[in-house]
């Protein structure tokens, strides 16, 4: 049966170690090959994606070239720029594959603004990692040189710059997105979590932040009344007691079970926790919805057999 599916792409679907445009386009071509399986299955597909590495790299480029005549762009504008570039690459990759497979469908990428609250406590406690990993020494030097810059250690992998990550409360272009999806257009939106904006004097104004793409994708799935929120990450399943002798793969999980695992501290705050929280927000109180966390390479198994970690409100 055809489903309305929102797919949230993780960073590994776009960028590996090579940050060049060509390498990212190659990664997105491989990603598009997997996403095509949803179209062949008859599903209505909406795609969102992260941009943490890309926006961080762009900020570094902006800062390196900053001058009076060529001032660096602010973070909200950099989010828009990466939303546009990644959307452009993914849109073209999808269109090429559709043509090769004789599928008559349109693809569009939208620069999307996502409303947040100016009072969100996240602005006082930056936590969202962006940009490349650096050593502890490099991080401390960067913070010493700029008091407004914050770096934190990221899950044992190194240090990364962190910025505010407020929760999304609305998506400005939700009606346009829903209209396109209902017309059968493959729609790429809320890239990088969307451009964070606050309402001020009846206008939307960009702010210095990066919205977590999983929460933005959940808000999108909620607003367009999707059947499934599919969050793609580096692993086929979520685990409890991860990397311990008694680690356990999670398959179908109830809201109550997932909430208990969160209370136990089973999921890392910088990686799996926001994915599980976004999944819970989407399905809680909606027995006709499901949220799935799995890997890009596991898509075929998910379509055929429902493989992955599936969270439902029983």
mmCIF file of C-alpha atoms in Angstrom:
data_model
loop_
_atom_site.group_PDB
_atom_site.id
_atom_site.type_symbol
_atom_site.label_atom_id
_atom_site.label_comp_id
_atom_site.label_asym_id
_atom_site.label_seq_id
_atom_site.Cartn_x
_atom_site.Cartn_y
_atom_site.Cartn_z
ATOM 1 C CA UNK A 1 0.000 0.000 0.000
ATOM 2 C CA UNK A 2 1.298 3.462 -0.917
ATOM 3 C CA UNK A 3 2.588 5.479 2.029
ATOM 4 C CA UNK A 4 3.441 9.126 2.585
ATOM 5 C CA UNK A 5 7.010 8.892 3.884
ATOM 6 C CA UNK A 6 9.387 11.537 5.210
ATOM 7 C CA UNK A 7 12.995 10.349 4.937
ATOM 8 C CA UNK A 8 15.590 12.179 7.051
ATOM 9 C CA UNK A 9 19.070 11.621 5.626
ATOM 10 C CA UNK A 10 22.003 11.434 7.998
ATOM 11 C CA UNK A 11 25.309 13.134 7.269
ATOM 12 C CA UNK A 12 26.912 9.890 6.054
ATOM 13 C CA UNK A 13 24.469 9.926 3.126
ATOM 14 C CA UNK A 14 26.121 13.122 1.869
ATOM 15 C CA UNK A 15 29.670 13.502 3.133
ATOM 16 C CA UNK A 16 32.424 11.037 3.982
ATOM 17 C CA UNK A 17 36.043 12.107 4.492
ATOM 18 C CA UNK A 18 36.269 13.981 1.200
ATOM 19 C CA UNK A 19 34.523 17.369 1.471
ATOM 20 C CA UNK A 20 34.861 18.237 -2.227
ATOM 21 C CA UNK A 21 31.730 18.995 -4.228
ATOM 22 C CA UNK A 22 32.345 16.047 -6.550
ATOM 23 C CA UNK A 23 32.698 13.582 -3.667
ATOM 24 C CA UNK A 24 29.470 14.836 -2.089
ATOM 25 C CA UNK A 25 27.649 14.581 -5.415
ATOM 26 C CA UNK A 26 28.903 10.992 -5.768
ATOM 27 C CA UNK A 27 27.631 10.166 -2.270
ATOM 28 C CA UNK A 28 24.235 11.660 -3.105
ATOM 29 C CA UNK A 29 24.018 9.645 -6.317
ATOM 30 C CA UNK A 30 24.464 6.474 -4.247
ATOM 31 C CA UNK A 31 21.889 7.778 -1.776
ATOM 32 C CA UNK A 32 19.428 8.511 -4.585
ATOM 33 C CA UNK A 33 19.758 4.908 -5.815
ATOM 34 C CA UNK A 34 18.463 3.714 -2.450
ATOM 35 C CA UNK A 35 15.698 6.341 -2.242
ATOM 36 C CA UNK A 36 14.478 5.383 -5.725
ATOM 37 C CA UNK A 37 13.231 2.114 -4.201
ATOM 38 C CA UNK A 38 10.475 4.043 -2.407
ATOM 39 C CA UNK A 39 9.297 5.528 -5.701
ATOM 40 C CA UNK A 40 9.339 2.087 -7.324
ATOM 41 C CA UNK A 41 7.301 0.864 -4.342
ATOM 42 C CA UNK A 42 4.654 3.509 -5.082
ATOM 43 C CA UNK A 43 5.312 5.669 -2.026
ATOM 44 C CA UNK A 44 5.012 9.472 -1.848
ATOM 45 C CA UNK A 45 8.485 10.624 -0.853
ATOM 46 C CA UNK A 46 9.573 13.736 1.015
ATOM 47 C CA UNK A 47 13.291 14.083 1.750
ATOM 48 C CA UNK A 48 15.091 16.085 4.420
ATOM 49 C CA UNK A 49 18.806 16.105 5.181
ATOM 50 C CA UNK A 50 21.465 17.264 7.594
ATOM 51 C CA UNK A 51 24.184 19.827 6.874
ATOM 52 C CA UNK A 52 26.357 19.892 10.008
ATOM 53 C CA UNK A 53 29.715 19.200 8.308
ATOM 54 C CA UNK A 54 28.879 21.362 5.287
ATOM 55 C CA UNK A 55 27.717 24.442 7.189
ATOM 56 C CA UNK A 56 30.706 24.185 9.521
ATOM 57 C CA UNK A 57 33.115 24.014 6.591
ATOM 58 C CA UNK A 58 31.359 26.940 4.905
ATOM 59 C CA UNK A 59 31.652 29.017 8.078
ATOM 60 C CA UNK A 60 35.395 28.337 8.159
ATOM 61 C CA UNK A 61 35.668 29.453 4.527
ATOM 62 C CA UNK A 62 33.669 32.587 5.286
ATOM 63 C CA UNK A 63 35.834 33.438 8.267
ATOM 64 C CA UNK A 64 39.064 32.835 6.337
ATOM 65 C CA UNK A 65 38.008 35.260 3.585
ATOM 66 C CA UNK A 66 36.382 37.823 5.903
ATOM 67 C CA UNK A 67 37.293 41.422 5.079
ATOM 68 C CA UNK A 68 35.709 44.863 4.991
ATOM 69 C CA UNK A 69 34.912 44.537 1.304
ATOM 70 C CA UNK A 70 33.946 40.845 1.493
ATOM 71 C CA UNK A 71 32.347 40.300 4.925
ATOM 72 C CA UNK A 72 31.606 36.803 6.176
ATOM 73 C CA UNK A 73 27.986 35.698 5.967
ATOM 74 C CA UNK A 74 26.097 34.931 9.217
ATOM 75 C CA UNK A 75 25.179 31.382 10.232
ATOM 76 C CA UNK A 76 21.518 31.546 9.134
ATOM 77 C CA UNK A 77 22.627 32.578 5.633
ATOM 78 C CA UNK A 78 25.216 29.771 5.573
ATOM 79 C CA UNK A 79 22.447 27.313 6.454
ATOM 80 C CA UNK A 80 20.459 28.641 3.473
ATOM 81 C CA UNK A 81 23.483 28.334 1.203
ATOM 82 C CA UNK A 82 24.142 24.697 2.153
ATOM 83 C CA UNK A 83 20.425 23.894 1.979
ATOM 84 C CA UNK A 84 20.524 25.166 -1.592
ATOM 85 C CA UNK A 85 23.708 23.372 -2.649
ATOM 86 C CA UNK A 86 22.807 19.986 -1.154
ATOM 87 C CA UNK A 87 19.256 20.274 -2.493
ATOM 88 C CA UNK A 88 20.632 21.062 -5.958
ATOM 89 C CA UNK A 89 22.915 17.999 -5.916
ATOM 90 C CA UNK A 90 20.244 15.640 -4.590
ATOM 91 C CA UNK A 91 17.532 16.967 -6.910
ATOM 92 C CA UNK A 92 19.713 16.368 -9.955
ATOM 93 C CA UNK A 93 20.758 12.905 -8.749
ATOM 94 C CA UNK A 94 17.109 11.911 -8.278
ATOM 95 C CA UNK A 95 16.069 13.339 -11.650
ATOM 96 C CA UNK A 96 18.853 11.454 -13.454
ATOM 97 C CA UNK A 97 17.783 8.164 -11.880
ATOM 98 C CA UNK A 98 14.116 8.734 -12.637
ATOM 99 C CA UNK A 99 14.911 9.341 -16.310
ATOM 100 C CA UNK A 100 17.148 6.251 -16.463
ATOM 101 C CA UNK A 101 14.291 4.179 -15.052
ATOM 102 C CA UNK A 102 11.615 5.779 -17.272
ATOM 103 C CA UNK A 103 9.718 7.172 -14.292
ATOM 104 C CA UNK A 104 7.808 10.369 -15.036
ATOM 105 C CA UNK A 105 8.054 12.341 -11.797
ATOM 106 C CA UNK A 106 9.147 15.838 -10.845
ATOM 107 C CA UNK A 107 11.659 16.649 -8.102
ATOM 108 C CA UNK A 108 12.016 20.002 -6.377
ATOM 109 C CA UNK A 109 14.171 21.318 -3.540
ATOM 110 C CA UNK A 110 12.817 24.154 -1.393
ATOM 111 C CA UNK A 111 14.707 26.680 0.679
ATOM 112 C CA UNK A 112 12.759 26.199 3.896
ATOM 113 C CA UNK A 113 12.394 28.490 6.903
ATOM 114 C CA UNK A 114 11.670 26.844 10.251
ATOM 115 C CA UNK A 115 10.266 28.944 13.076
ATOM 116 C CA UNK A 116 11.810 28.702 16.544
ATOM 117 C CA UNK A 117 11.143 30.616 19.746
ATOM 118 C CA UNK A 118 13.444 33.507 20.644
ATOM 119 C CA UNK A 119 12.981 32.354 24.266
ATOM 120 C CA UNK A 120 14.198 28.817 23.608
ATOM 121 C CA UNK A 121 16.728 27.925 26.354
ATOM 122 C CA UNK A 122 19.013 26.402 23.717
ATOM 123 C CA UNK A 123 20.306 29.887 22.877
ATOM 124 C CA UNK A 124 21.935 30.024 26.322
ATOM 125 C CA UNK A 125 23.438 26.531 26.034
ATOM 126 C CA UNK A 126 24.893 25.702 22.589
ATOM 127 C CA UNK A 127 25.032 21.948 21.962
ATOM 128 C CA UNK A 128 24.699 21.331 18.204
ATOM 129 C CA UNK A 129 28.021 20.213 16.629
ATOM 130 C CA UNK A 130 28.878 21.657 13.227
ATOM 131 C CA UNK A 131 31.965 21.514 11.048
ATOM 132 C CA UNK A 132 34.980 19.202 11.142
ATOM 133 C CA UNK A 133 36.509 17.430 14.121
ATOM 134 C CA UNK A 134 39.561 19.112 15.642
ATOM 135 C CA UNK A 135 41.984 18.256 18.440
ATOM 136 C CA UNK A 136 41.438 19.463 21.988
ATOM 137 C CA UNK A 137 44.388 21.836 21.590
ATOM 138 C CA UNK A 138 42.935 23.369 18.405
ATOM 139 C CA UNK A 139 39.519 23.730 20.063
ATOM 140 C CA UNK A 140 40.915 25.510 23.116
ATOM 141 C CA UNK A 141 42.975 27.829 20.939
ATOM 142 C CA UNK A 142 39.887 28.747 18.872
ATOM 143 C CA UNK A 143 37.891 29.498 22.040
ATOM 144 C CA UNK A 144 40.746 31.604 23.427
ATOM 145 C CA UNK A 145 40.805 33.656 20.224
ATOM 146 C CA UNK A 146 37.011 34.183 20.135
ATOM 147 C CA UNK A 147 34.986 34.365 23.352
ATOM 148 C CA UNK A 148 31.732 33.818 21.430
ATOM 149 C CA UNK A 149 32.906 30.485 20.034
ATOM 150 C CA UNK A 150 32.213 27.218 21.879
ATOM 151 C CA UNK A 151 33.761 23.806 21.213
ATOM 152 C CA UNK A 152 32.821 20.556 22.946
ATOM 153 C CA UNK A 153 34.088 16.999 22.875
ATOM 154 C CA UNK A 154 31.832 14.901 20.608
ATOM 155 C CA UNK A 155 31.202 11.268 21.626
ATOM 156 C CA UNK A 156 34.885 10.368 21.878
ATOM 157 C CA UNK A 157 35.565 11.304 18.248
ATOM 158 C CA UNK A 158 37.239 14.663 18.804
ATOM 159 C CA UNK A 159 36.163 18.262 19.422
ATOM 160 C CA UNK A 160 33.660 20.198 17.288
ATOM 161 C CA UNK A 161 32.258 23.693 17.282
ATOM 162 C CA UNK A 162 28.778 23.826 18.833
ATOM 163 C CA UNK A 163 25.962 26.318 18.278
ATOM 164 C CA UNK A 164 22.439 26.770 19.637
ATOM 165 C CA UNK A 165 19.928 24.140 18.530
ATOM 166 C CA UNK A 166 16.409 25.424 19.309
ATOM 167 C CA UNK A 167 13.362 23.187 18.800
ATOM 168 C CA UNK A 168 11.198 23.812 15.703
ATOM 169 C CA UNK A 169 7.685 25.088 16.362
ATOM 170 C CA UNK A 170 6.462 25.580 12.787
ATOM 171 C CA UNK A 171 7.557 25.301 9.149
ATOM 172 C CA UNK A 172 6.806 28.418 7.144
ATOM 173 C CA UNK A 173 6.439 26.597 3.815
ATOM 174 C CA UNK A 174 4.404 23.646 5.161
ATOM 175 C CA UNK A 175 1.381 24.288 2.922
ATOM 176 C CA UNK A 176 3.522 24.465 -0.214
ATOM 177 C CA UNK A 177 5.353 21.261 0.732
ATOM 178 C CA UNK A 178 2.121 19.413 1.448
ATOM 179 C CA UNK A 179 0.587 20.566 -1.838
ATOM 180 C CA UNK A 180 3.614 19.364 -3.798
ATOM 181 C CA UNK A 181 3.684 15.986 -2.060
ATOM 182 C CA UNK A 182 -0.030 15.484 -2.677
ATOM 183 C CA UNK A 183 0.592 16.201 -6.373
ATOM 184 C CA UNK A 184 3.202 13.415 -6.475
ATOM 185 C CA UNK A 185 6.258 15.699 -6.567
ATOM 186 C CA UNK A 186 9.337 14.330 -4.791
ATOM 187 C CA UNK A 187 10.096 17.184 -2.420
ATOM 188 C CA UNK A 188 13.397 18.020 -0.716
ATOM 189 C CA UNK A 189 12.909 20.428 2.184
ATOM 190 C CA UNK A 190 13.987 21.468 5.711
ATOM 191 C CA UNK A 191 17.584 20.848 4.626
ATOM 192 C CA UNK A 192 19.994 21.104 7.531
ATOM 193 C CA UNK A 193 16.976 21.458 9.818
ATOM 194 C CA UNK A 194 15.811 24.472 7.826
ATOM 195 C CA UNK A 195 16.803 28.112 8.213
ATOM 196 C CA UNK A 196 16.056 29.060 11.845
ATOM 197 C CA UNK A 197 13.827 32.127 12.046
ATOM 198 C CA UNK A 198 11.951 33.921 14.834
ATOM 199 C CA UNK A 199 8.852 36.064 14.465
ATOM 200 C CA UNK A 200 9.610 39.719 15.210
ATOM 201 C CA UNK A 201 7.237 42.617 14.482
ATOM 202 C CA UNK A 202 5.177 40.268 12.313
ATOM 203 C CA UNK A 203 8.250 39.362 10.227
ATOM 204 C CA UNK A 204 10.497 36.324 10.151
ATOM 205 C CA UNK A 205 14.113 37.097 11.052
ATOM 206 C CA UNK A 206 17.027 34.650 10.765
ATOM 207 C CA UNK A 207 18.945 33.716 13.918
ATOM 208 C CA UNK A 208 22.358 32.223 14.648
ATOM 209 C CA UNK A 209 21.522 28.561 15.207
ATOM 210 C CA UNK A 210 21.253 25.146 13.565
ATOM 211 C CA UNK A 211 18.058 23.154 14.123
ATOM 212 C CA UNK A 212 18.498 19.414 14.602
ATOM 213 C CA UNK A 213 17.417 17.823 11.331
ATOM 214 C CA UNK A 214 15.657 14.946 13.091
ATOM 215 C CA UNK A 215 13.387 17.293 15.058
ATOM 216 C CA UNK A 216 12.749 19.419 11.960
ATOM 217 C CA UNK A 217 11.931 16.272 9.976
ATOM 218 C CA UNK A 218 9.533 15.147 12.708
ATOM 219 C CA UNK A 219 7.785 18.522 12.632
ATOM 220 C CA UNK A 220 7.513 18.269 8.839
ATOM 221 C CA UNK A 221 6.136 14.715 8.995
ATOM 222 C CA UNK A 222 3.609 15.841 11.594
ATOM 223 C CA UNK A 223 2.469 18.900 9.597
ATOM 224 C CA UNK A 224 1.986 17.026 6.311
ATOM 225 C CA UNK A 225 0.351 14.069 8.118
ATOM 226 C CA UNK A 226 2.872 11.484 6.933
ATOM 227 C CA UNK A 227 2.363 7.782 7.601
ATOM 228 C CA UNK A 228 6.027 7.067 8.294
ATOM 229 C CA UNK A 229 9.016 9.037 9.540
ATOM 230 C CA UNK A 230 12.187 7.240 8.455
ATOM 231 C CA UNK A 231 15.373 8.475 10.122
ATOM 232 C CA UNK A 232 18.489 7.185 8.387
ATOM 233 C CA UNK A 233 21.731 6.825 10.303
ATOM 234 C CA UNK A 234 24.934 4.760 10.201
ATOM 235 C CA UNK A 235 23.481 1.554 11.727
ATOM 236 C CA UNK A 236 20.653 -0.819 10.751
ATOM 237 C CA UNK A 237 19.137 -0.781 14.246
ATOM 238 C CA UNK A 238 19.162 1.091 17.532
ATOM 239 C CA UNK A 239 20.813 -0.811 20.391
ATOM 240 C CA UNK A 240 20.590 -0.755 24.156
ATOM 241 C CA UNK A 241 23.709 -1.478 26.229
ATOM 242 C CA UNK A 242 25.595 -0.416 23.102
ATOM 243 C CA UNK A 243 29.166 -1.771 22.798
ATOM 244 C CA UNK A 244 28.715 -3.873 25.949
ATOM 245 C CA UNK A 245 28.699 -7.683 26.199
ATOM 246 C CA UNK A 246 24.906 -7.659 26.686
ATOM 247 C CA UNK A 247 24.123 -5.225 23.866
ATOM 248 C CA UNK A 248 20.667 -5.823 22.362
ATOM 249 C CA UNK A 249 19.267 -4.885 18.982
ATOM 250 C CA UNK A 250 15.890 -3.148 19.090
ATOM 251 C CA UNK A 251 13.311 -4.102 16.464
ATOM 252 C CA UNK A 252 9.698 -3.144 17.269
ATOM 253 C CA UNK A 253 9.590 -0.842 20.290
ATOM 254 C CA UNK A 254 6.593 0.716 22.040
ATOM 255 C CA UNK A 255 6.469 4.329 23.194
ATOM 256 C CA UNK A 256 6.616 3.159 26.811
ATOM 257 C CA UNK A 257 9.679 0.972 26.194
ATOM 258 C CA UNK A 258 11.510 3.760 24.351
ATOM 259 C CA UNK A 259 10.760 6.244 27.136
ATOM 260 C CA UNK A 260 12.098 3.789 29.719
ATOM 261 C CA UNK A 261 15.320 3.338 27.729
ATOM 262 C CA UNK A 262 15.733 7.123 27.604
ATOM 263 C CA UNK A 263 15.235 7.303 31.388
ATOM 264 C CA UNK A 264 17.979 4.673 31.740
ATOM 265 C CA UNK A 265 20.373 6.860 29.700
ATOM 266 C CA UNK A 266 20.691 4.243 26.954
ATOM 267 C CA UNK A 267 21.101 6.714 24.071
ATOM 268 C CA UNK A 268 23.957 9.196 23.574
ATOM 269 C CA UNK A 269 22.831 12.826 23.665
ATOM 270 C CA UNK A 270 24.883 13.833 20.621
ATOM 271 C CA UNK A 271 23.880 10.961 18.356
ATOM 272 C CA UNK A 272 21.025 8.487 18.923
ATOM 273 C CA UNK A 273 18.998 10.332 21.580
ATOM 274 C CA UNK A 274 17.545 13.082 19.313
ATOM 275 C CA UNK A 275 16.578 10.425 16.744
ATOM 276 C CA UNK A 276 14.646 8.410 19.329
ATOM 277 C CA UNK A 277 13.071 11.572 20.779
ATOM 278 C CA UNK A 278 11.985 12.716 17.301
ATOM 279 C CA UNK A 279 10.550 9.268 16.583
ATOM 280 C CA UNK A 280 8.578 9.353 19.851
ATOM 281 C CA UNK A 281 7.214 12.832 19.153
ATOM 282 C CA UNK A 282 5.892 11.651 15.787
ATOM 283 C CA UNK A 283 4.109 8.480 16.904
ATOM 284 C CA UNK A 284 2.922 9.303 20.425
ATOM 285 C CA UNK A 285 -0.863 9.429 20.466
ATOM 286 C CA UNK A 286 -1.072 8.250 16.833
ATOM 287 C CA UNK A 287 -1.531 4.491 16.452
ATOM 288 C CA UNK A 288 -1.671 4.852 12.644
ATOM 289 C CA UNK A 289 1.877 6.219 12.445
ATOM 290 C CA UNK A 290 5.287 4.587 12.672
ATOM 291 C CA UNK A 291 8.789 5.929 13.054
ATOM 292 C CA UNK A 292 11.759 3.918 11.852
ATOM 293 C CA UNK A 293 15.471 4.305 12.566
ATOM 294 C CA UNK A 294 17.759 2.366 10.249
ATOM 295 C CA UNK A 295 20.578 2.749 7.718
ATOM 296 C CA UNK A 296 20.568 3.826 4.095
ATOM 297 C CA UNK A 297 21.854 0.394 3.029
ATOM 298 C CA UNK A 298 18.976 -1.308 4.860
ATOM 299 C CA UNK A 299 16.209 0.442 2.875
ATOM 300 C CA UNK A 300 15.409 -2.566 0.676
ATOM 301 C CA UNK A 301 15.063 -4.819 3.724
ATOM 302 C CA UNK A 302 12.886 -2.198 5.374
ATOM 303 C CA UNK A 303 10.567 -1.976 2.358
ATOM 304 C CA UNK A 304 10.335 -5.767 1.956
ATOM 305 C CA UNK A 305 10.353 -6.933 5.566
ATOM 306 C CA UNK A 306 10.022 -3.889 7.837
ATOM 307 C CA UNK A 307 13.631 -4.294 9.019
ATOM 308 C CA UNK A 308 15.103 -1.643 11.299
ATOM 309 C CA UNK A 309 14.058 -0.232 14.662
ATOM 310 C CA UNK A 310 10.337 0.539 14.428
ATOM 311 C CA UNK A 311 8.740 2.706 17.125
ATOM 312 C CA UNK A 312 4.952 2.587 17.465
ATOM 313 C CA UNK A 313 2.269 3.629 19.905
ATOM 314 C CA UNK A 314 0.584 0.284 20.585
#
